[in-house]
mmCIF file of C-alpha atoms and ligand atoms in Angstrom:
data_model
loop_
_atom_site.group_PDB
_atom_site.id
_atom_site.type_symbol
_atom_site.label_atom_id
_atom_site.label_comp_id
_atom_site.label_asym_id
_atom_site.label_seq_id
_atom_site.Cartn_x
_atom_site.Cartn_y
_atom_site.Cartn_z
ATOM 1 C CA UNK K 19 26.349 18.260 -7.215
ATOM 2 C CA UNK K 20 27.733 14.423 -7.080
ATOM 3 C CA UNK K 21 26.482 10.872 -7.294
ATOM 4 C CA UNK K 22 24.282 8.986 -5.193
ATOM 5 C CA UNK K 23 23.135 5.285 -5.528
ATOM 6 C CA UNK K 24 19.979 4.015 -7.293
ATOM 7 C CA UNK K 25 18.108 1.403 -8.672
ATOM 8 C CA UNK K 26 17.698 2.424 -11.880
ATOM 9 C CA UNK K 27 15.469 1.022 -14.771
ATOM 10 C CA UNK K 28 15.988 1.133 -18.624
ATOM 11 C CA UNK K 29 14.578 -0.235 -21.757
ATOM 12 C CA UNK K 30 16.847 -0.832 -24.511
ATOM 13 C CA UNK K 31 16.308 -2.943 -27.767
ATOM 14 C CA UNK K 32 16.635 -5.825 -25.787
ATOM 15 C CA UNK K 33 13.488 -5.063 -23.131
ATOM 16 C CA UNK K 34 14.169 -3.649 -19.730
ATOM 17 C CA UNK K 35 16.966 -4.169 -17.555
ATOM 18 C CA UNK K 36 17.097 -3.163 -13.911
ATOM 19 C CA UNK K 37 20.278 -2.606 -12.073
ATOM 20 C CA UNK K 38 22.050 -0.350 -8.624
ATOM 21 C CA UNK K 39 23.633 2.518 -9.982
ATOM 22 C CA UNK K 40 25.350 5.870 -9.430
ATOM 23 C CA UNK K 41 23.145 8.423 -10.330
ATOM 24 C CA UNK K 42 24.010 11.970 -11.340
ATOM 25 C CA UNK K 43 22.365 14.510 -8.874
ATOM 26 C CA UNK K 44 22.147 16.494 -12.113
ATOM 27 C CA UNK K 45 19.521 14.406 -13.666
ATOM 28 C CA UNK K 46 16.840 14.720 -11.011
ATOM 29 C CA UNK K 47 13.873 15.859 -12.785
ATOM 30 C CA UNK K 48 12.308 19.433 -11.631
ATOM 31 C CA UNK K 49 10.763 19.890 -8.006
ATOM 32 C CA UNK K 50 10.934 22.318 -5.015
ATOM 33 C CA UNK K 51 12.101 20.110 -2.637
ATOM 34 C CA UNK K 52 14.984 18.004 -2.541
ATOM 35 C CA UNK K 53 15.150 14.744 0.378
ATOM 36 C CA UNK K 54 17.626 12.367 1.425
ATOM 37 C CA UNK K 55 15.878 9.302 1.443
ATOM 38 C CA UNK K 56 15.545 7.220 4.375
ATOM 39 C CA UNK K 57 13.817 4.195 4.050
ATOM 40 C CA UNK K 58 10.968 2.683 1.053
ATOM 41 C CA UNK K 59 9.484 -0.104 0.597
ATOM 42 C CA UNK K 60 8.021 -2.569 -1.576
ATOM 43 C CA UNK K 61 4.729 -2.301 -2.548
ATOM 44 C CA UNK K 62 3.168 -4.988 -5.117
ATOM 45 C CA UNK K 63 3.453 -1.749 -7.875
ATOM 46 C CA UNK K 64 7.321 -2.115 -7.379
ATOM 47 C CA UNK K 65 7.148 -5.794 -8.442
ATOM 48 C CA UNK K 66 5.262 -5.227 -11.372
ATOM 49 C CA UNK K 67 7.901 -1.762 -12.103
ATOM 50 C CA UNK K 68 10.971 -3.844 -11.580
ATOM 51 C CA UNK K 69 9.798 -7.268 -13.119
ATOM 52 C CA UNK K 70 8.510 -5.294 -16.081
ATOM 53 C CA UNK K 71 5.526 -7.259 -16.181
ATOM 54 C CA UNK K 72 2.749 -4.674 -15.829
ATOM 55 C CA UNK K 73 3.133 -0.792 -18.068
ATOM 56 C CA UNK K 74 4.179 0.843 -14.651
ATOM 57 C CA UNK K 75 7.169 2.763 -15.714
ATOM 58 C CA UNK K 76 5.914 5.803 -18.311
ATOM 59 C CA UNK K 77 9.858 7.116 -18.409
ATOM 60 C CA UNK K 78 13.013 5.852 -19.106
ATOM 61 C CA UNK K 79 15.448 5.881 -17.132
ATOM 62 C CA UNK K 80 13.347 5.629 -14.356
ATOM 63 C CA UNK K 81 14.237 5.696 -9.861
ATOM 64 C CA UNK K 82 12.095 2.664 -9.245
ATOM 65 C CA UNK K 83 9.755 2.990 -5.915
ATOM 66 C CA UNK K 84 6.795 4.546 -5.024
ATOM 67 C CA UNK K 85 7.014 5.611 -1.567
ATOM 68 C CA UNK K 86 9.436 6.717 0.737
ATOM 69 C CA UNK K 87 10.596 8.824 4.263
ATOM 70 C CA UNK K 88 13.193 10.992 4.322
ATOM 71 C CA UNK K 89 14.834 14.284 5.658
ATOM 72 C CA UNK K 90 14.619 17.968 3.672
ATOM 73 C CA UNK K 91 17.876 18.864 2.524
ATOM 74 C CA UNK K 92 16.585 22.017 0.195
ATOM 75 C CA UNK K 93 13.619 23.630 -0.377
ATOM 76 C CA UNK K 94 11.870 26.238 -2.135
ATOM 77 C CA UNK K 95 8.728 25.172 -0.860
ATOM 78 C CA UNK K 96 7.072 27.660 1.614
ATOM 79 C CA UNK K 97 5.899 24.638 3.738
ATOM 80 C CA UNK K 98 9.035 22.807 3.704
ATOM 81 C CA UNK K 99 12.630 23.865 5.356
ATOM 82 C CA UNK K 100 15.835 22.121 5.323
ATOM 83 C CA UNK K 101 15.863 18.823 8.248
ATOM 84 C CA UNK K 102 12.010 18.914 8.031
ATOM 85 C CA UNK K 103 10.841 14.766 7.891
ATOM 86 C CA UNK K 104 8.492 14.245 5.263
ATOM 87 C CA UNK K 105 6.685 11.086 3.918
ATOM 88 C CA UNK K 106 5.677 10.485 -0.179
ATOM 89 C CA UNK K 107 3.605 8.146 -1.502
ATOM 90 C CA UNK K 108 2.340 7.588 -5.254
ATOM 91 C CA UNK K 109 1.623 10.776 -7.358
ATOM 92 C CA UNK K 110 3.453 9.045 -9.954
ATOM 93 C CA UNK K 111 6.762 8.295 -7.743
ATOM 94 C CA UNK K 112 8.592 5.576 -9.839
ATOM 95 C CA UNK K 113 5.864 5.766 -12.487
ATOM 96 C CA UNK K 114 6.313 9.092 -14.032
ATOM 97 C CA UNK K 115 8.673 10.787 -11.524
ATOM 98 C CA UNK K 116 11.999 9.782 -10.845
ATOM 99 C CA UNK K 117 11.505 7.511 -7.733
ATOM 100 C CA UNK K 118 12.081 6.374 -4.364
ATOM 101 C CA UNK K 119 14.784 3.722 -4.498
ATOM 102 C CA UNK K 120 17.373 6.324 -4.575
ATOM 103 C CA UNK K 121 19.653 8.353 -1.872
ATOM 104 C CA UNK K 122 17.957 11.449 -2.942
ATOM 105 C CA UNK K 123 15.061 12.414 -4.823
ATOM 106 C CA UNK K 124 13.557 15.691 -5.971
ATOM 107 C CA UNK K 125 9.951 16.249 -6.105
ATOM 108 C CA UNK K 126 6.813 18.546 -5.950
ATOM 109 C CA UNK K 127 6.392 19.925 -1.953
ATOM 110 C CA UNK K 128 3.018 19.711 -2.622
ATOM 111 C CA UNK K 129 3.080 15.738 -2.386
ATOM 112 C CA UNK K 130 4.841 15.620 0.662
ATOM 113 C CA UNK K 131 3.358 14.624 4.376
ATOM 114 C CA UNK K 132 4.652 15.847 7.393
ATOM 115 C CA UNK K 133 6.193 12.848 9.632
ATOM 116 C CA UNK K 134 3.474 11.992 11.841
ATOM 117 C CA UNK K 135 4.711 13.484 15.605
ATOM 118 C CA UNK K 136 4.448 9.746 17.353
ATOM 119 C CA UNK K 137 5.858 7.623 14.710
ATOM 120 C CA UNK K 138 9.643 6.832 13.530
ATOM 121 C CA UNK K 139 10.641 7.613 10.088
ATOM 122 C CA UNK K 140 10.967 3.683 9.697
ATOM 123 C CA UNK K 141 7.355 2.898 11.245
ATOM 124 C CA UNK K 142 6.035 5.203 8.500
ATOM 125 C CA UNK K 143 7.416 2.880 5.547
ATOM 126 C CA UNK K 144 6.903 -0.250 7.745
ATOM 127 C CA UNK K 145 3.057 0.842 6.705
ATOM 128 C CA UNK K 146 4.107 2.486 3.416
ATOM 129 C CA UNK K 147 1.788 2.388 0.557
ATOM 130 C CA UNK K 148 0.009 -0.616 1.094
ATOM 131 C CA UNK K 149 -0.155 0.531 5.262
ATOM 132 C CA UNK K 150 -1.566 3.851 3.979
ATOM 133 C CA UNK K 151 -4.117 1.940 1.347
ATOM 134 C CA UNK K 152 -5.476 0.218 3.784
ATOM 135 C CA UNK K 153 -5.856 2.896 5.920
ATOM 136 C CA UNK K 154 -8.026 5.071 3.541
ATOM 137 C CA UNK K 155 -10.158 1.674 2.983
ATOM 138 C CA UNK K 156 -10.986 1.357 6.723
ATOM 139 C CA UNK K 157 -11.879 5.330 6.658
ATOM 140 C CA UNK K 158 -14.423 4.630 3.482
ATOM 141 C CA UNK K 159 -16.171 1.859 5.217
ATOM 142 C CA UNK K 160 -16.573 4.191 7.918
ATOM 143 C CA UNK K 161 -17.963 6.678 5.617
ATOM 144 C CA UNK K 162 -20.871 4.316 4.304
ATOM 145 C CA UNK K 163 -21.878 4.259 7.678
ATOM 146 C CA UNK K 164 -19.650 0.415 9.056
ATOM 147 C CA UNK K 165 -19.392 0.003 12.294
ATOM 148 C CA UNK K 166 -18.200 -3.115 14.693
ATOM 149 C CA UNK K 167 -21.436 -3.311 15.662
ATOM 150 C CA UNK K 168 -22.893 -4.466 11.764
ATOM 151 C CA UNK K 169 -21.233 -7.206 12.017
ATOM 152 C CA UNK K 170 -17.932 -9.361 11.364
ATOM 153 C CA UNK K 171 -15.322 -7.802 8.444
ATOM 154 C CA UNK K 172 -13.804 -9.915 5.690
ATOM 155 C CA UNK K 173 -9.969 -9.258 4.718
ATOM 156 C CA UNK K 174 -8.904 -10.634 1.601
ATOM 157 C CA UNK K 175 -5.245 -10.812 0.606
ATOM 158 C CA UNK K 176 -5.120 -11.335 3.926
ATOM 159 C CA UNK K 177 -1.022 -12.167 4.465
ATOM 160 C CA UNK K 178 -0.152 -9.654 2.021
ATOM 161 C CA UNK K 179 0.933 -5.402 2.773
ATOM 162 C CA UNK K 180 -2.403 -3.911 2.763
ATOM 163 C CA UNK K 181 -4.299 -7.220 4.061
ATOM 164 C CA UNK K 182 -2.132 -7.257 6.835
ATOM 165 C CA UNK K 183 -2.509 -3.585 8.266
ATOM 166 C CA UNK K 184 -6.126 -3.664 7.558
ATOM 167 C CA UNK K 185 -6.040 -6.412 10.134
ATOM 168 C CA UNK K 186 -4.228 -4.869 12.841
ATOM 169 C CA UNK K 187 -6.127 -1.587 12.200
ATOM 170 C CA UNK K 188 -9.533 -3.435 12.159
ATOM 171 C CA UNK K 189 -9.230 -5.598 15.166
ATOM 172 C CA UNK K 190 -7.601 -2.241 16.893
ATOM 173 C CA UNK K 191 -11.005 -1.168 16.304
ATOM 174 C CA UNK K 192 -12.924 -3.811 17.649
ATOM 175 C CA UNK K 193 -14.012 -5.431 14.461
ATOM 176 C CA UNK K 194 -14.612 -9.304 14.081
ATOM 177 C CA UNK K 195 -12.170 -9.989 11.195
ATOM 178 C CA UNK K 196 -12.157 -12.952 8.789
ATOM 179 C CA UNK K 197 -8.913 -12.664 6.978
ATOM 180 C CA UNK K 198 -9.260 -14.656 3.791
ATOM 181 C CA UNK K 199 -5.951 -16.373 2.611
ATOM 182 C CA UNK K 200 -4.375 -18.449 0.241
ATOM 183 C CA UNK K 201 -1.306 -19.396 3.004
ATOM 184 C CA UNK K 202 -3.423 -21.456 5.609
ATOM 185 C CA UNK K 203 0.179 -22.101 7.225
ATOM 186 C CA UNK K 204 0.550 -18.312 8.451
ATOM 187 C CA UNK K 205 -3.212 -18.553 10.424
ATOM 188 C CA UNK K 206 -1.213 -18.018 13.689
ATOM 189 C CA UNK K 207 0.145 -14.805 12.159
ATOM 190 C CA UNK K 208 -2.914 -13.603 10.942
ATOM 191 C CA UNK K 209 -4.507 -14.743 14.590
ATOM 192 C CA UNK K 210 -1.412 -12.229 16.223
ATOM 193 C CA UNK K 211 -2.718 -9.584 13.559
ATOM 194 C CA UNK K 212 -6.190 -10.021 15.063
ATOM 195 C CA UNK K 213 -8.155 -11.955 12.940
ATOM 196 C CA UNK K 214 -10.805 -13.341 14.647
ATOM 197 C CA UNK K 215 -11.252 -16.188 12.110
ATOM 198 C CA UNK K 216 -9.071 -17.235 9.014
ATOM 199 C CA UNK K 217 -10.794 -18.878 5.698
ATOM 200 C CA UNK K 218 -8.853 -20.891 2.444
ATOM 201 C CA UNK K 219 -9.359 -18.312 0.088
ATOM 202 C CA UNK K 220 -10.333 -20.708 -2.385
ATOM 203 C CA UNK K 221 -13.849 -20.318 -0.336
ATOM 204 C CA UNK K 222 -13.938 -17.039 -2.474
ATOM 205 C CA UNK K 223 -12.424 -17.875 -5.635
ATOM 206 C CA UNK K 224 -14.330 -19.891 -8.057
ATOM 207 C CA UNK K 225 -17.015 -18.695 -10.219
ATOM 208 C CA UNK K 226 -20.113 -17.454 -7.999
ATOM 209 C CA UNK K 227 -23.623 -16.984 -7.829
ATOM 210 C CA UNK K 228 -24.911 -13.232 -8.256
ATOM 211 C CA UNK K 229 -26.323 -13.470 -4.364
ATOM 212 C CA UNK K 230 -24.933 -16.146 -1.465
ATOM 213 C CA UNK K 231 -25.625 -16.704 1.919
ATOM 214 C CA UNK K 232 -25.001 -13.478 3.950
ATOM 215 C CA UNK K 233 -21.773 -13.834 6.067
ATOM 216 C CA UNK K 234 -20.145 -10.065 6.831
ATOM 217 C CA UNK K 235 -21.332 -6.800 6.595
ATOM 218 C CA UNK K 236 -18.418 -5.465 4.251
ATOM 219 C CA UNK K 237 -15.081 -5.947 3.478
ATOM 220 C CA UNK K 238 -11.636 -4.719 2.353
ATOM 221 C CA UNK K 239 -10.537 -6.471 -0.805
ATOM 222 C CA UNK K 240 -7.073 -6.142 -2.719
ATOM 223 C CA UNK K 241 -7.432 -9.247 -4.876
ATOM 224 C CA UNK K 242 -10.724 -8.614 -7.315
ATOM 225 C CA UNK K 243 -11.474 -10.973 -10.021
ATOM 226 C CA UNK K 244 -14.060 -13.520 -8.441
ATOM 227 C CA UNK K 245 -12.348 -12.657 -5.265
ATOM 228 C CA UNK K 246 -14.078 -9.873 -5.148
ATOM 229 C CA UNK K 247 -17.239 -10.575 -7.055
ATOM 230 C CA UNK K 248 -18.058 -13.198 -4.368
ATOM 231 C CA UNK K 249 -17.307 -10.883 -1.300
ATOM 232 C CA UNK K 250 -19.986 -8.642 -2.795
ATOM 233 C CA UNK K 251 -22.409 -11.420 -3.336
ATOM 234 C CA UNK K 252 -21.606 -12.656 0.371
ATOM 235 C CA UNK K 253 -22.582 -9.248 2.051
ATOM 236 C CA UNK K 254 -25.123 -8.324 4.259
ATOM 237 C CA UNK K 255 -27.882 -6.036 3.172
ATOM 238 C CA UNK K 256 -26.502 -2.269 3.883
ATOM 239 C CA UNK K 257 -23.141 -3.307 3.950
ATOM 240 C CA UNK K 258 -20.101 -2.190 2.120
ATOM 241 C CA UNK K 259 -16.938 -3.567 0.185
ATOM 242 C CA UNK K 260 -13.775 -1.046 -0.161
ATOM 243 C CA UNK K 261 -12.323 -2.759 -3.510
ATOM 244 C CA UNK K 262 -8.330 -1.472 -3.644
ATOM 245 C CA UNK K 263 -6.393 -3.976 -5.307
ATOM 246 C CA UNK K 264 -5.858 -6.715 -8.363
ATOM 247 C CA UNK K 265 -3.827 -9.018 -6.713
ATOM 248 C CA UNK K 266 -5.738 -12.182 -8.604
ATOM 249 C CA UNK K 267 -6.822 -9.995 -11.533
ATOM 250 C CA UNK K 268 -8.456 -6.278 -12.998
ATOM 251 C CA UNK K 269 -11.789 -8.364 -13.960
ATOM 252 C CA UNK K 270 -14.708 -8.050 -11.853
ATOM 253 C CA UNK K 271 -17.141 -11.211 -13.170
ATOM 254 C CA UNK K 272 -20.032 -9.780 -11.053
ATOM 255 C CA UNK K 273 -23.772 -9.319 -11.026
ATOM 256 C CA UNK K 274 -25.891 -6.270 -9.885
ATOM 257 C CA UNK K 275 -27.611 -8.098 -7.807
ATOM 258 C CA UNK K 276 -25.799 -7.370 -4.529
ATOM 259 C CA UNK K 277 -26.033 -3.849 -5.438
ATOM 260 C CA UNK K 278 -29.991 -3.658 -6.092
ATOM 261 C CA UNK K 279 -31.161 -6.023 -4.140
ATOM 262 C CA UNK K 280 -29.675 -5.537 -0.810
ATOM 263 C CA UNK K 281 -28.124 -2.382 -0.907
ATOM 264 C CA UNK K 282 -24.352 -3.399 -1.419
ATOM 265 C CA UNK K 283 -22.428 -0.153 -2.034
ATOM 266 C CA UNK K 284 -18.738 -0.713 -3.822
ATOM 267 C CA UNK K 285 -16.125 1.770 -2.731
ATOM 268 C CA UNK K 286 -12.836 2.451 -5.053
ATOM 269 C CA UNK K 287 -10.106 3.287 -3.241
ATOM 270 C CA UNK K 288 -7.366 5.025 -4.805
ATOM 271 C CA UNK K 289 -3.904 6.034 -3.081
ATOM 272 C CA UNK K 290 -1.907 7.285 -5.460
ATOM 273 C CA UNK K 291 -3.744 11.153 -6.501
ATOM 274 C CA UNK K 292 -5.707 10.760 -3.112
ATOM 275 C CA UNK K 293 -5.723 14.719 -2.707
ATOM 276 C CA UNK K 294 -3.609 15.959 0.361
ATOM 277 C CA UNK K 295 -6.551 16.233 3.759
ATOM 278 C CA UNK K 296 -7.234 12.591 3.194
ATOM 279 C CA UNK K 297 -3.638 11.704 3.297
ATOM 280 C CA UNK K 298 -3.243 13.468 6.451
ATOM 281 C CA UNK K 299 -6.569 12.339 7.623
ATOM 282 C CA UNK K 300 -5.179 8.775 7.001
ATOM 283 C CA UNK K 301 -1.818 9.237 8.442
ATOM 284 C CA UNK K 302 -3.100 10.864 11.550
ATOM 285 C CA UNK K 303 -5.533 7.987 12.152
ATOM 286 C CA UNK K 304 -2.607 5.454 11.642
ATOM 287 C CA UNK K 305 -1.063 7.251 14.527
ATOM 288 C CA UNK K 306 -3.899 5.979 17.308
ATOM 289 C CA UNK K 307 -5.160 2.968 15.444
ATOM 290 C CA UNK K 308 -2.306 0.659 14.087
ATOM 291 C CA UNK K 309 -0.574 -0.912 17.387
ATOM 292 C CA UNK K 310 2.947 -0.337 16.936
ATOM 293 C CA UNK K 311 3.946 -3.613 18.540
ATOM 294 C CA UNK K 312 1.882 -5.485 15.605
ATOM 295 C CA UNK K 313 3.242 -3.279 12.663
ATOM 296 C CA UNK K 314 7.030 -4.651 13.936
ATOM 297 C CA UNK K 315 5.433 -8.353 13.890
ATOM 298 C CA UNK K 316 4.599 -7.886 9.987
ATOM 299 C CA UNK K 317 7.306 -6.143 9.126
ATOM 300 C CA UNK K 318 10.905 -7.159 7.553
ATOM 301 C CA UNK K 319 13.960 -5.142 6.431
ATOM 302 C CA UNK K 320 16.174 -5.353 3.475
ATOM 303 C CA UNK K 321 18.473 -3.481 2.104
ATOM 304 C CA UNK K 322 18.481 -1.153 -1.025
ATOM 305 C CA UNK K 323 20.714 -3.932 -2.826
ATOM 306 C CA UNK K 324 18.103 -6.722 -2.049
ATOM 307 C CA UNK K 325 15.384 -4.912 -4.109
ATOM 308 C CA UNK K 326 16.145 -5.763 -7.775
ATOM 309 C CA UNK K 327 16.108 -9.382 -6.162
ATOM 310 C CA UNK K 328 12.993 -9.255 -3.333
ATOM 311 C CA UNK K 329 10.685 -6.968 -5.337
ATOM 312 C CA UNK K 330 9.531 -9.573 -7.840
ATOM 313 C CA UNK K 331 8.696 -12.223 -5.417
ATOM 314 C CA UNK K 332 5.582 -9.750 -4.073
ATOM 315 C CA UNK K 333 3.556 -10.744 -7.409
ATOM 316 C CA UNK K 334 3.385 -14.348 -6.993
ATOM 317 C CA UNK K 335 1.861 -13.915 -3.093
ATOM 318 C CA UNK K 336 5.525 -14.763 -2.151
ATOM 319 C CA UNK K 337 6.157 -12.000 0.866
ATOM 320 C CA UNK K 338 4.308 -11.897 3.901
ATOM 321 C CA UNK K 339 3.079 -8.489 5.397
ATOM 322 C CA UNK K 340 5.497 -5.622 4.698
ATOM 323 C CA UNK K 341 9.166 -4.872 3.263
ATOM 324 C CA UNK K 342 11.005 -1.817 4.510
ATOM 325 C CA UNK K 343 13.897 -0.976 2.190
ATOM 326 C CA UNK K 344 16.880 0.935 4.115
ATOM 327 C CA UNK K 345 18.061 3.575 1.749
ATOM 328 C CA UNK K 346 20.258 6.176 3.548
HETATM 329 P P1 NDP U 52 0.855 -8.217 -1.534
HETATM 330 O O1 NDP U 52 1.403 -9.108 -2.585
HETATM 331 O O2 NDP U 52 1.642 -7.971 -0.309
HETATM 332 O O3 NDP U 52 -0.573 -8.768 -1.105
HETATM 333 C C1 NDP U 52 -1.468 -9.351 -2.015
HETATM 334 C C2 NDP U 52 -2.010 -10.635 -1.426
HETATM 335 O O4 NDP U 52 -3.061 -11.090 -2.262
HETATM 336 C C3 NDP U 52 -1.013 -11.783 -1.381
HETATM 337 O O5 NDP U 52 -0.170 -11.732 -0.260
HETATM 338 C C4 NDP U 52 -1.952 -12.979 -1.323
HETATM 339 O O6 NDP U 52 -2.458 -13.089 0.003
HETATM 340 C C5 NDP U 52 -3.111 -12.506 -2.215
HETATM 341 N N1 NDP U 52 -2.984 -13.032 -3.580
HETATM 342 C C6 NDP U 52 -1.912 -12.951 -4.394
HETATM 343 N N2 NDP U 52 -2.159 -13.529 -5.571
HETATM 344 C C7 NDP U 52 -3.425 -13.992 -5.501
HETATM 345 C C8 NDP U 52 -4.259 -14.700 -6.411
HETATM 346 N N3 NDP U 52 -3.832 -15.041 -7.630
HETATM 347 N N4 NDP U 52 -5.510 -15.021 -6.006
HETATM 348 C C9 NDP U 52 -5.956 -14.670 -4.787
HETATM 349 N N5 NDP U 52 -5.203 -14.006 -3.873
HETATM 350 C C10 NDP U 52 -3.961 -13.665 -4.241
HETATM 351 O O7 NDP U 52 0.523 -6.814 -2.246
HETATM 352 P P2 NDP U 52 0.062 -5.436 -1.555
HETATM 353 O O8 NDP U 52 -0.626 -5.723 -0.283
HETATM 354 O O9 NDP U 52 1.179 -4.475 -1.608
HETATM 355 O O10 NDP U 52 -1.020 -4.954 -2.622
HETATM 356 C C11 NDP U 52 -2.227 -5.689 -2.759
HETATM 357 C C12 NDP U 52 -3.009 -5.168 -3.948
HETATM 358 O O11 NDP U 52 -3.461 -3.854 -3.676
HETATM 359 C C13 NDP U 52 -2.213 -5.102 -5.246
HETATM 360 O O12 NDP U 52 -3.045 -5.476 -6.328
HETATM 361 C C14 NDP U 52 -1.838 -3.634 -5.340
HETATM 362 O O13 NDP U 52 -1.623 -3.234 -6.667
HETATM 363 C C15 NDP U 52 -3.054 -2.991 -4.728
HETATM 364 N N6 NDP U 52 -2.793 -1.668 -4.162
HETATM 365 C C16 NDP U 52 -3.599 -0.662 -4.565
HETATM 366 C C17 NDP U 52 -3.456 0.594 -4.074
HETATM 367 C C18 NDP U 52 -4.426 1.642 -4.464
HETATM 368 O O14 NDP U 52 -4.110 2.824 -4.396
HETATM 369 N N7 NDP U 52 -5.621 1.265 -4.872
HETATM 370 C C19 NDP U 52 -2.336 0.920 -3.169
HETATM 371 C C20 NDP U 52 -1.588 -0.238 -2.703
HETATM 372 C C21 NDP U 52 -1.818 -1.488 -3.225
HETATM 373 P P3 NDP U 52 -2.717 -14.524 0.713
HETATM 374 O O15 NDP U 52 -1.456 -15.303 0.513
HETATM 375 O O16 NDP U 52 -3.003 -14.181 2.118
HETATM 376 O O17 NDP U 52 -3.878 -15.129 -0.010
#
């Protein structure tokens, strides 16, 4: 056993501190599977995790990141054998479990995804968490019965990780997408992505009524507050809102009204203990309906020494579309 690289966080007397390390192979925490680590990413968790600014981190020390690729090096896992390429993302991966911004990490086999046949190990994190969020959101609109056909899709966040693959996967699918943002200045970008139209987001952000003037028959949202509240308010009778994300805050200053009087459903999404078939349900879908040639548009790469630097600026709406981190 030796040393690999890290980002490692502590908390001492003096609050947290967050710095690239050498990490002793001897204090991975238990797992039946051991990976060298690819690439991660950054997801908005990791800013909050590395800034300190929300509870993320339930350990100390703690491997920040919450998702990554990599290759099996050993395994006691019947499903897994060494060279195997395997995706993570959440179960408590840089929250309670030694993390992803590391050369190697050790976890359960039971949280790990096969590499989907079509895609690169790097084309997986390009999507990442956020990718794989939105993902499951398009999938629970479908669910509750959304089609292209109901009518036009709002996106809110809409420059951001998960705002930005639920465009290209929405427009892939023939939806008329309104991406809501707060950057007017990247509308071209969000026009590449496939939005069909691009609203100031300040259209949804003030304090609303409990119903408004129908204008889409669902949406994706990963800001909530108001945000959200006035997406709901703004839907079409029948329609549905997949709700995912806090981005402008955890309130929810809404009415029933959208719910009893025309039928609004809400839909939680949740990535992080999403149990295993939907993952792979998810990732297989990402395979046919995320152009690859759009993911590379709204994706950058940094390095694992750029995170302690890069991750913080995702919390103040400061990175557009997604960060891959190259590990190994
Ligand atoms: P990003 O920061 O990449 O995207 C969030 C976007 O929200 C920003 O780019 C910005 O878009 C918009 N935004 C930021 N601040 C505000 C604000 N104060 N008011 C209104 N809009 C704002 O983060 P991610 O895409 O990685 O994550 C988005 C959200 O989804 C986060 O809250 C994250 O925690 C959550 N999430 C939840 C998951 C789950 O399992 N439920 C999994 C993954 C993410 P623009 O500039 O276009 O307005």
């Amino acid at each position: 056993m030796g040393t690999f690289k890290a980002i490692v966080i502590e908390k001492g007397e003096a609050g947290q501190t967050v710095a690239l390390k050498d990490f002793d192979e001897k204090d991975l925490m238990d797992g039946d599977v051991t990976v060298r680590v690819e690439y991660s990413t950054i997801n908005y968790k990791d800013g909050l995790a590395i800034s300190g600014k929300a509870p993320v981190v339930r350990r100390f020390p703690m491997i920040g990141g919450i998702d990554f690729v990599g290759t099996v090096e050993s395994s006691s896992h019947p499903q897994w054998k060494p060279g195997d390429k395997v995706i993570l993302n959440g179960w408590g991966l840089g929250e309670t479990h030694l993390g992803a911004y590391a050369e190697k990490a050790r976890v359960k086999g039971d949280w790990l995804v096969a590499l989907p046949a079509s895609m690169s190990p790097r084309e997986t994190m390009a999507i990442g968490t956020a990718g794989y969020t939105a993902m499951l959101a398009v999938i629970a609109l479908e669910r509750a019965g959304m089609s292209p056909e109901r009518g036009p899709v709002v996106v809110t966040g809409a420059a951001g990780g998960v705002g930005s693959v639920a465009i290209a996967i929405l427009s892939w699918l023939r939806y008329h997408v309104i991406a809501s943002t707060g950057r007017m200045q990247e509308a071209d970008y969000l026009k590449k992505l496939g939005a069909a139209e691009v609203i100031d987001r300040a259209e949804l952000s003030g304090p609303g009524k409990p119903l408004a003037k129908e204008r889409w028959a669902g949406g994706i949202d990963s800001v909530g507050s108001t945000t959200l509240a006035n997406v709901l308010a703004m839907t079409r009778y029948g329609g549905a809102v997949a709700a995912c994300g806090l981005a402008a805050g955890m309130d929810l200053p809404a009415s029933v009204a959208p719910f009893i009087l025309r039928g609004v459903s809400l839909l939680g999404i949740d990535s992080v203990m999403c149990p295993k078939p939907r993952r792979e349900e998810a990732w297989k879908r990402l395979e046919t309906d995320l152009d690859p040639a759009k993911l590379q548009a709204l994706t950058t790469e940094i390095g694992l020494s750029d995170v302690i630097e890069t991750a913080p600026k995702i919390l103040s709406g400061g990175i557009r579309g997604r960060i891959v981190v190259k590990v190994g």
